[in-house]
Amino acid sequence: MMFCAALYACLLAAPPTYAADVAPIVSRACCECHRDGGVAPFALASPQDLIKRARTIARAVRDDSMPPWFAVVAEGSAHRFKNDASLSAADKATLLAWLDSDERALGDLSKAPPPRPVAPAWRISTPDVVFEIPAPVEIKAKGTMNYVNVRVPTNFTEDVWVREWEVVPSAREAVHHVLVFARPPEAKGRGAGEDEGRGFFAAFVPGGGMRSYDSTRAKKLPKGSTLIFQLHYTPNGQATQDRTKIGLVLAKTAPEHEVRTVGIFDSALDIPPHTATHREMSSLTAPADIRILSWMPHMHTRGKSFVAYRKRDGAREVLIDVPRYDFNWQLSYDYATPLEVSKGTLIHIEGVFDNSAENSANPDPSKRVRWGQQTTDEMLIGYIDYELAHEIAREK
């Protein structure tokens, strides 16, 4: 990569400058999180912000750890993602040429993009309704914490259509992720939660945590539903409290298309100890002609890679490929064009797990690992947002 950066710099008419070349990339690719009030630990609002962290930033650019994006798209594939946060080869080369240079030329700073404004309280439109966990959760200063599950009734007396949602923890610095499940009143037992990959409604991860559907789509929240907040905290040296909330923007009328969510899951997974590469699989039969809008893979700390595919004319067609799964960044991957899937098609998922001592995130390589809610357990779920291809929701 050093050679690539040097070569790219040589091809430029002049070395890159902060104002003309670097700042536009940083503003576009980094500052949604790295700004005042953002979820990142520091802002990148000035050249000085980059210069004092030049070595760290260059390392993150080289190893593709920042910006966080882990899906790869095969050359020629039609399955691309509209929220792809990865840097192009040219952007990476520009950043590295500037960060690695001795000069780090500033250029005409008056022409640089202005700093992003302070992150707003809500990134979605002003919510019509907000549901907050009723009491603060005490987060200890050190150690690990079990998942916390909190139920919050909605008390809706009729079905509502959700056009936008956002999950907002009050102690974002200590929140690893939040999953929110919607449990309708008729749901029995525990099948409406993450135990079986069902009922998934919304999520928070650093840099994510919101969804705005277009004017033709919305998600239905049945009357009388209970929201189940599953909260995963990571103590960071300072005891604090958290009261996570979710804001909902409601559609005034039923949409053309109802967005539904289903999890393809493998609750029978069984991972042997001291195994660097263990593969688990599951599948789902499309119940009708559907259009898949997005994927959200979910595994725990032993998760190594995730892929979903279907077979067409005997050939395997990859739908999403995440070769470097990272439990710390449980991202949603949104198709630029919804993926058409015919009724009866088998949608396969495959997860690879690393239960060896070589996996630095592995809590115990000597343990045989099965399905469970704690981080020390494992899961394999592929959540998909989809719509029925021939349904008009507003006709209901």
Coordinates of C-alpha atoms in Angstrom, one line a residue:
M1 CA 0.0 0.0 0.0
M2 CA 2.9 2.4 0.6
F3 CA 4.0 1.8 -3.0
C4 CA 0.5 2.4 -4.2
A5 CA 0.3 5.7 -2.3
A6 CA 3.6 6.8 -3.6
L7 CA 2.7 5.9 -7.2
Y8 CA -0.6 7.7 -7.0
A9 CA 1.1 10.8 -5.6
C10 CA 3.5 10.7 -8.5
L11 CA 0.7 10.6 -11.0
L12 CA -0.9 13.8 -9.6
A13 CA 0.0 17.1 -11.1
A14 CA 0.9 18.3 -7.6
P15 CA 1.0 16.5 -4.2
P16 CA -2.4 16.3 -2.5
T17 CA -3.4 19.2 -0.2
Y18 CA -5.7 19.0 2.8
A19 CA -8.2 21.6 1.4
A20 CA -8.6 20.3 -2.1
D21 CA -8.0 16.6 -1.8
V22 CA -8.1 15.3 1.8
A23 CA -10.9 17.3 3.5
P24 CA -13.6 16.3 1.0
I25 CA -12.8 12.6 1.6
V26 CA -12.8 13.0 5.4
S27 CA -16.0 15.0 5.4
R28 CA -17.8 12.4 3.3
A29 CA -16.4 9.2 4.8
C30 CA -15.5 10.0 8.4
C31 CA -17.4 13.0 9.8
E32 CA -20.8 11.4 10.3
C33 CA -19.2 9.9 13.4
H34 CA -16.1 12.0 13.9
R35 CA -17.6 15.3 14.7
D36 CA -18.6 17.2 17.8
G37 CA -21.4 15.3 19.5
G38 CA -20.8 12.3 17.2
V39 CA -20.4 8.7 18.4
A40 CA -16.6 8.6 17.7
P41 CA -14.2 9.5 20.5
F42 CA -12.7 12.5 18.6
A43 CA -13.6 14.9 15.9
L44 CA -11.8 15.3 12.6
A45 CA -12.8 18.9 11.9
S46 CA -9.4 20.4 11.0
P47 CA -6.0 19.5 9.5
Q48 CA -4.5 19.6 12.9
D49 CA -7.0 16.9 14.1
L50 CA -5.6 14.6 11.3
I51 CA -2.0 15.6 11.8
K52 CA -1.8 14.7 15.5
R53 CA -3.3 11.3 14.8
A54 CA -1.7 10.8 11.4
R55 CA -0.1 7.5 12.2
T56 CA -3.2 6.0 13.7
I57 CA -5.4 7.2 10.8
A58 CA -2.9 5.9 8.2
R59 CA -2.9 2.5 9.9
A60 CA -6.7 2.3 9.9
V61 CA -6.9 3.3 6.2
R62 CA -4.3 0.7 5.3
D63 CA -5.9 -2.2 7.1
D64 CA -9.5 -1.2 6.1
S65 CA -10.6 -0.9 9.7
M66 CA -12.0 2.6 9.0
P67 CA -14.4 3.6 7.8
P68 CA -16.2 0.4 9.1
W69 CA -17.4 -1.6 6.1
F70 CA -16.9 -5.3 5.7
A71 CA -18.9 -6.5 2.7
V72 CA -17.1 -7.1 -0.5
V73 CA -18.7 -7.1 -4.0
A74 CA -17.3 -9.4 -6.6
E75 CA -16.3 -7.8 -9.9
G76 CA -19.3 -7.8 -12.2
S77 CA -21.8 -8.4 -9.4
A78 CA -25.1 -6.6 -9.7
H79 CA -25.6 -6.8 -5.9
R80 CA -24.2 -3.5 -4.7
F81 CA -25.0 -1.5 -1.6
K82 CA -26.2 2.1 -1.5
N83 CA -24.7 2.6 2.0
D84 CA -21.2 1.3 1.1
A85 CA -18.9 3.3 3.4
S86 CA -15.6 1.8 2.1
L87 CA -12.9 4.0 0.6
S88 CA -12.0 3.7 -3.1
A89 CA -8.5 2.8 -4.0
A90 CA -8.0 6.4 -5.2
D91 CA -9.3 7.8 -1.9
K92 CA -7.1 5.6 0.1
A93 CA -4.0 6.5 -2.0
T94 CA -4.8 10.2 -1.6
L95 CA -5.1 10.0 2.2
L96 CA -2.0 7.9 2.6
A97 CA 0.0 10.1 0.3
W98 CA -0.9 13.1 2.4
L99 CA -0.6 11.4 5.8
D100 CA 2.8 9.8 5.0
S101 CA 4.3 13.0 3.5
D102 CA 6.5 15.3 5.5
E103 CA 4.9 18.5 4.1
R104 CA 1.2 17.7 4.6
A105 CA 0.3 20.7 2.5
L106 CA -2.8 22.6 3.6
G107 CA -3.7 24.3 0.4
D108 CA -6.4 27.1 0.4
L109 CA -8.3 26.3 3.6
S110 CA -11.1 28.7 2.5
K111 CA -12.1 26.2 -0.1
A112 CA -12.2 23.2 2.2
P113 CA -15.6 21.8 3.2
P114 CA -16.9 23.4 6.4
P115 CA -16.8 21.3 9.6
R116 CA -19.9 19.2 10.1
P117 CA -22.3 20.8 12.6
V118 CA -22.7 19.3 16.0
A119 CA -24.6 16.0 15.8
P120 CA -28.3 16.7 16.3
A121 CA -30.4 15.0 19.0
W122 CA -32.2 13.1 16.3
R123 CA -30.8 12.2 12.9
I124 CA -34.3 11.2 11.7
S125 CA -37.2 13.7 11.5
T126 CA -38.7 14.8 14.8
P127 CA -40.2 11.6 16.2
D128 CA -44.0 11.3 16.6
V129 CA -43.5 9.0 19.6
V130 CA -40.5 8.0 21.8
F131 CA -40.2 4.9 23.9
E132 CA -37.5 4.9 26.6
I133 CA -36.5 2.2 29.0
P134 CA -38.3 3.0 32.2
A135 CA -35.3 3.1 34.6
P136 CA -31.6 3.7 34.1
V137 CA -29.3 0.7 33.8
E138 CA -26.3 0.9 36.0
I139 CA -23.1 0.2 34.0
K140 CA -20.1 -0.8 36.1
A141 CA -16.7 0.7 35.6
K142 CA -14.9 -2.6 34.8
G143 CA -15.4 -6.2 33.9
T144 CA -18.1 -7.7 31.7
M145 CA -21.9 -7.4 31.9
N146 CA -24.6 -9.8 30.9
Y147 CA -27.1 -8.7 28.3
V148 CA -29.9 -6.6 29.8
N149 CA -33.4 -7.2 28.4
V150 CA -36.0 -4.6 29.1
R151 CA -39.7 -4.7 28.0
V152 CA -41.5 -1.5 27.1
P153 CA -45.2 -1.6 26.2
T154 CA -46.3 0.6 23.3
N155 CA -50.0 0.7 24.3
F156 CA -50.9 1.4 20.7
T157 CA -54.7 0.8 20.2
E158 CA -54.3 0.3 16.5
D159 CA -51.6 -0.8 14.1
V160 CA -49.2 1.9 13.2
W161 CA -46.8 2.3 10.2
V162 CA -43.2 3.4 11.0
R163 CA -41.6 5.4 8.3
E164 CA -38.4 6.2 10.3
W165 CA -36.8 4.9 13.5
E166 CA -33.7 5.7 15.5
V167 CA -32.3 4.0 18.6
V168 CA -30.4 6.4 20.9
P169 CA -28.5 5.3 24.0
S170 CA -27.8 8.0 26.6
A171 CA -24.4 6.5 27.4
R172 CA -23.2 5.7 23.9
E173 CA -19.6 5.5 25.0
A174 CA -20.4 2.3 27.0
V175 CA -23.0 0.7 24.7
H176 CA -21.7 -2.0 22.4
H177 CA -25.0 -2.5 20.6
V178 CA -28.7 -2.5 21.2
L179 CA -31.2 -4.8 19.4
V180 CA -34.9 -3.9 19.6
F181 CA -37.6 -6.6 19.0
A182 CA -41.3 -6.1 18.5
R183 CA -43.4 -8.6 20.2
P184 CA -47.1 -8.6 19.2
P185 CA -49.6 -9.5 22.0
E186 CA -50.4 -12.9 20.4
A187 CA -46.8 -14.0 20.5
K188 CA -46.2 -16.9 22.8
G189 CA -43.2 -18.0 24.8
R190 CA -39.8 -16.6 23.8
G191 CA -40.1 -17.0 20.1
A192 CA -40.5 -13.3 19.4
G193 CA -37.0 -12.4 20.4
E194 CA -33.4 -13.0 19.4
D195 CA -33.6 -16.6 20.8
E196 CA -35.0 -17.7 17.4
G197 CA -34.1 -14.8 15.2
R198 CA -37.7 -13.5 15.1
G199 CA -39.3 -10.2 15.8
F200 CA -36.2 -8.0 15.0
F201 CA -37.3 -4.4 14.6
A202 CA -34.4 -2.0 15.1
A203 CA -30.8 -1.8 16.2
F204 CA -28.1 0.5 17.4
V205 CA -24.4 0.1 16.6
P206 CA -21.8 2.9 16.6
G207 CA -22.2 4.8 13.4
G208 CA -25.6 3.3 12.7
G209 CA -28.9 3.0 14.6
M210 CA -31.4 4.6 12.3
R211 CA -33.5 3.9 9.3
S212 CA -35.5 6.1 7.0
Y213 CA -37.6 4.3 4.4
D214 CA -38.7 6.0 1.2
S215 CA -42.2 7.3 0.7
T216 CA -43.5 4.0 -0.7
R217 CA -42.4 1.9 2.3
A218 CA -42.9 1.6 6.0
K219 CA -42.7 -1.1 8.8
K220 CA -45.9 -2.2 10.6
L221 CA -46.0 -2.2 14.4
P222 CA -49.1 -4.1 15.5
K223 CA -51.4 -2.7 18.1
G224 CA -50.5 -3.7 21.6
S225 CA -47.0 -4.7 20.8
T226 CA -44.2 -4.7 23.4
L227 CA -40.7 -3.5 22.5
I228 CA -38.0 -5.7 23.9
F229 CA -34.7 -3.8 24.3
Q230 CA -31.7 -6.1 24.4
L231 CA -28.8 -4.0 25.6
H232 CA -25.1 -5.0 25.5
Y233 CA -22.8 -2.8 27.5
T234 CA -19.0 -2.6 27.5
P235 CA -17.6 -1.1 30.7
N236 CA -15.0 1.5 29.8
G237 CA -13.4 2.4 33.2
Q238 CA -16.0 4.8 34.4
A239 CA -19.3 3.8 36.1
T240 CA -22.3 5.4 34.5
Q241 CA -26.0 4.9 33.7
D242 CA -27.9 4.4 30.5
R243 CA -31.5 5.1 29.4
T244 CA -31.8 4.0 25.8
K245 CA -34.8 5.2 23.8
I246 CA -36.2 4.7 20.3
G247 CA -37.9 7.4 18.3
L248 CA -40.5 6.6 15.7
V249 CA -41.8 8.7 12.8
L250 CA -45.2 7.4 11.8
A251 CA -46.7 7.4 8.3
K252 CA -50.0 9.1 8.0
T253 CA -51.4 6.3 5.8
A254 CA -50.5 2.8 4.9
P255 CA -47.6 2.6 2.4
E256 CA -47.5 0.8 -0.9
H257 CA -45.1 -1.7 0.5
E258 CA -44.8 -3.2 4.0
V259 CA -41.2 -3.7 5.1
R260 CA -40.9 -7.0 6.9
T261 CA -38.0 -8.5 8.8
V262 CA -37.0 -12.2 9.2
G263 CA -34.0 -13.9 10.6
I264 CA -32.4 -16.9 8.9
F265 CA -30.8 -18.7 11.9
D266 CA -29.0 -21.8 13.1
S267 CA -29.9 -22.4 16.7
A268 CA -28.5 -25.9 16.6
L269 CA -24.9 -24.7 16.0
D270 CA -22.2 -26.6 17.8
I271 CA -18.6 -25.3 17.7
P272 CA -15.9 -27.6 18.9
P273 CA -13.1 -26.3 21.1
H274 CA -9.7 -25.3 19.6
T275 CA -11.0 -25.1 16.1
A276 CA -9.8 -22.2 13.9
T277 CA -12.3 -22.8 11.1
H278 CA -15.7 -24.2 11.8
R279 CA -18.6 -23.8 9.4
E280 CA -22.3 -23.6 10.2
M281 CA -25.1 -23.2 7.7
S282 CA -28.9 -22.6 7.5
S283 CA -31.4 -21.7 4.9
L284 CA -34.9 -20.3 4.4
T285 CA -37.4 -20.9 1.6
A286 CA -38.8 -17.7 0.2
P287 CA -42.6 -17.9 1.1
A288 CA -43.6 -15.8 -1.9
D289 CA -42.0 -13.7 -4.6
I290 CA -40.1 -11.1 -2.5
R291 CA -37.6 -8.3 -2.8
I292 CA -34.8 -8.2 -0.3
L293 CA -33.9 -4.7 0.8
S294 CA -31.0 -5.3 3.2
W295 CA -29.0 -7.8 5.2
M296 CA -27.7 -7.6 8.8
P297 CA -25.4 -10.5 9.7
H298 CA -25.3 -11.3 13.4
M299 CA -22.7 -13.5 15.2
H300 CA -20.7 -13.1 18.4
T301 CA -17.0 -12.9 19.1
R302 CA -16.0 -16.1 17.4
G303 CA -17.7 -15.1 14.2
K304 CA -15.1 -14.9 11.3
S305 CA -17.0 -14.6 8.1
F306 CA -20.6 -14.6 6.7
V307 CA -22.0 -15.3 3.3
A308 CA -25.5 -15.7 1.9
Y309 CA -26.3 -17.2 -1.5
R310 CA -28.8 -18.8 -3.7
K311 CA -28.5 -21.3 -6.5
R312 CA -29.6 -20.4 -10.0
D313 CA -29.3 -22.9 -12.8
G314 CA -27.1 -25.0 -10.6
A315 CA -24.6 -22.2 -9.9
R316 CA -24.0 -20.5 -6.6
E317 CA -24.9 -16.8 -6.7
V318 CA -23.5 -14.8 -3.8
L319 CA -26.0 -12.3 -2.3
I320 CA -23.7 -10.8 0.3
D321 CA -20.1 -11.7 1.3
V322 CA -18.6 -10.5 4.6
P323 CA -15.2 -12.1 4.7
R324 CA -14.0 -10.2 7.8
Y325 CA -17.0 -10.2 10.2
D326 CA -16.4 -8.0 13.2
F327 CA -18.7 -8.3 16.3
N328 CA -17.9 -4.7 17.2
W329 CA -19.5 -3.4 14.0
Q330 CA -22.9 -5.1 13.3
L331 CA -23.8 -3.2 10.2
S332 CA -26.8 -3.2 7.9
Y333 CA -26.0 -3.7 4.2
D334 CA -28.7 -2.0 2.0
Y335 CA -29.0 -3.0 -1.6
A336 CA -28.8 -0.2 -4.1
T337 CA -31.5 -2.1 -6.1
P338 CA -33.8 -4.5 -4.2
L339 CA -33.0 -8.1 -4.9
E340 CA -35.8 -10.1 -6.6
V341 CA -36.2 -13.6 -5.2
S342 CA -38.8 -16.0 -6.6
K343 CA -41.2 -18.0 -4.4
G344 CA -39.7 -21.3 -3.3
T345 CA -36.1 -20.2 -3.7
L346 CA -33.7 -21.5 -1.0
I347 CA -31.8 -18.6 0.6
H348 CA -28.6 -20.1 2.2
I349 CA -26.4 -18.5 4.9
E350 CA -23.0 -19.8 6.0
G351 CA -21.0 -18.6 8.9
V352 CA -17.4 -19.5 9.8
F353 CA -16.3 -19.4 13.4
D354 CA -12.8 -19.2 14.9
N355 CA -12.7 -20.9 18.3
S356 CA -9.0 -21.0 18.6
A357 CA -6.5 -19.2 20.8
E358 CA -5.4 -17.3 17.7
N359 CA -8.7 -15.4 17.9
S360 CA -7.8 -12.5 20.2
A361 CA -11.6 -11.9 20.9
N362 CA -12.2 -15.5 21.9
P363 CA -13.2 -15.6 25.6
D364 CA -12.4 -19.3 26.0
P365 CA -11.0 -21.5 23.1
S366 CA -11.3 -24.6 25.3
K367 CA -15.1 -24.4 25.4
R368 CA -17.5 -26.2 23.2
V369 CA -19.8 -23.4 22.1
R370 CA -23.5 -23.5 21.4
W371 CA -26.3 -21.0 20.8
G372 CA -27.0 -18.5 23.5
Q373 CA -27.6 -14.9 24.3
Q374 CA -24.4 -14.1 26.1
T375 CA -21.3 -12.9 24.3
T376 CA -19.5 -16.0 25.5
D377 CA -22.1 -18.1 23.6
E378 CA -22.6 -17.9 19.8
M379 CA -25.3 -17.2 17.2
L380 CA -25.6 -17.3 13.4
I381 CA -28.4 -15.1 12.1
G382 CA -28.9 -13.3 8.8
Y383 CA -31.6 -10.7 9.3
I384 CA -33.2 -9.5 6.1
D385 CA -35.5 -6.6 5.4
Y386 CA -37.8 -7.6 2.6
E387 CA -41.2 -6.8 0.9
L388 CA -43.6 -9.0 -1.0
A389 CA -43.2 -8.4 -4.7
H390 CA -47.0 -8.4 -5.4
E391 CA -48.4 -6.9 -2.3
I392 CA -49.8 -3.4 -2.0
A393 CA -49.9 -2.7 1.8
R394 CA -52.4 0.1 1.6
E395 CA -55.0 -2.2 0.1
K396 CA -55.3 -4.0 3.5

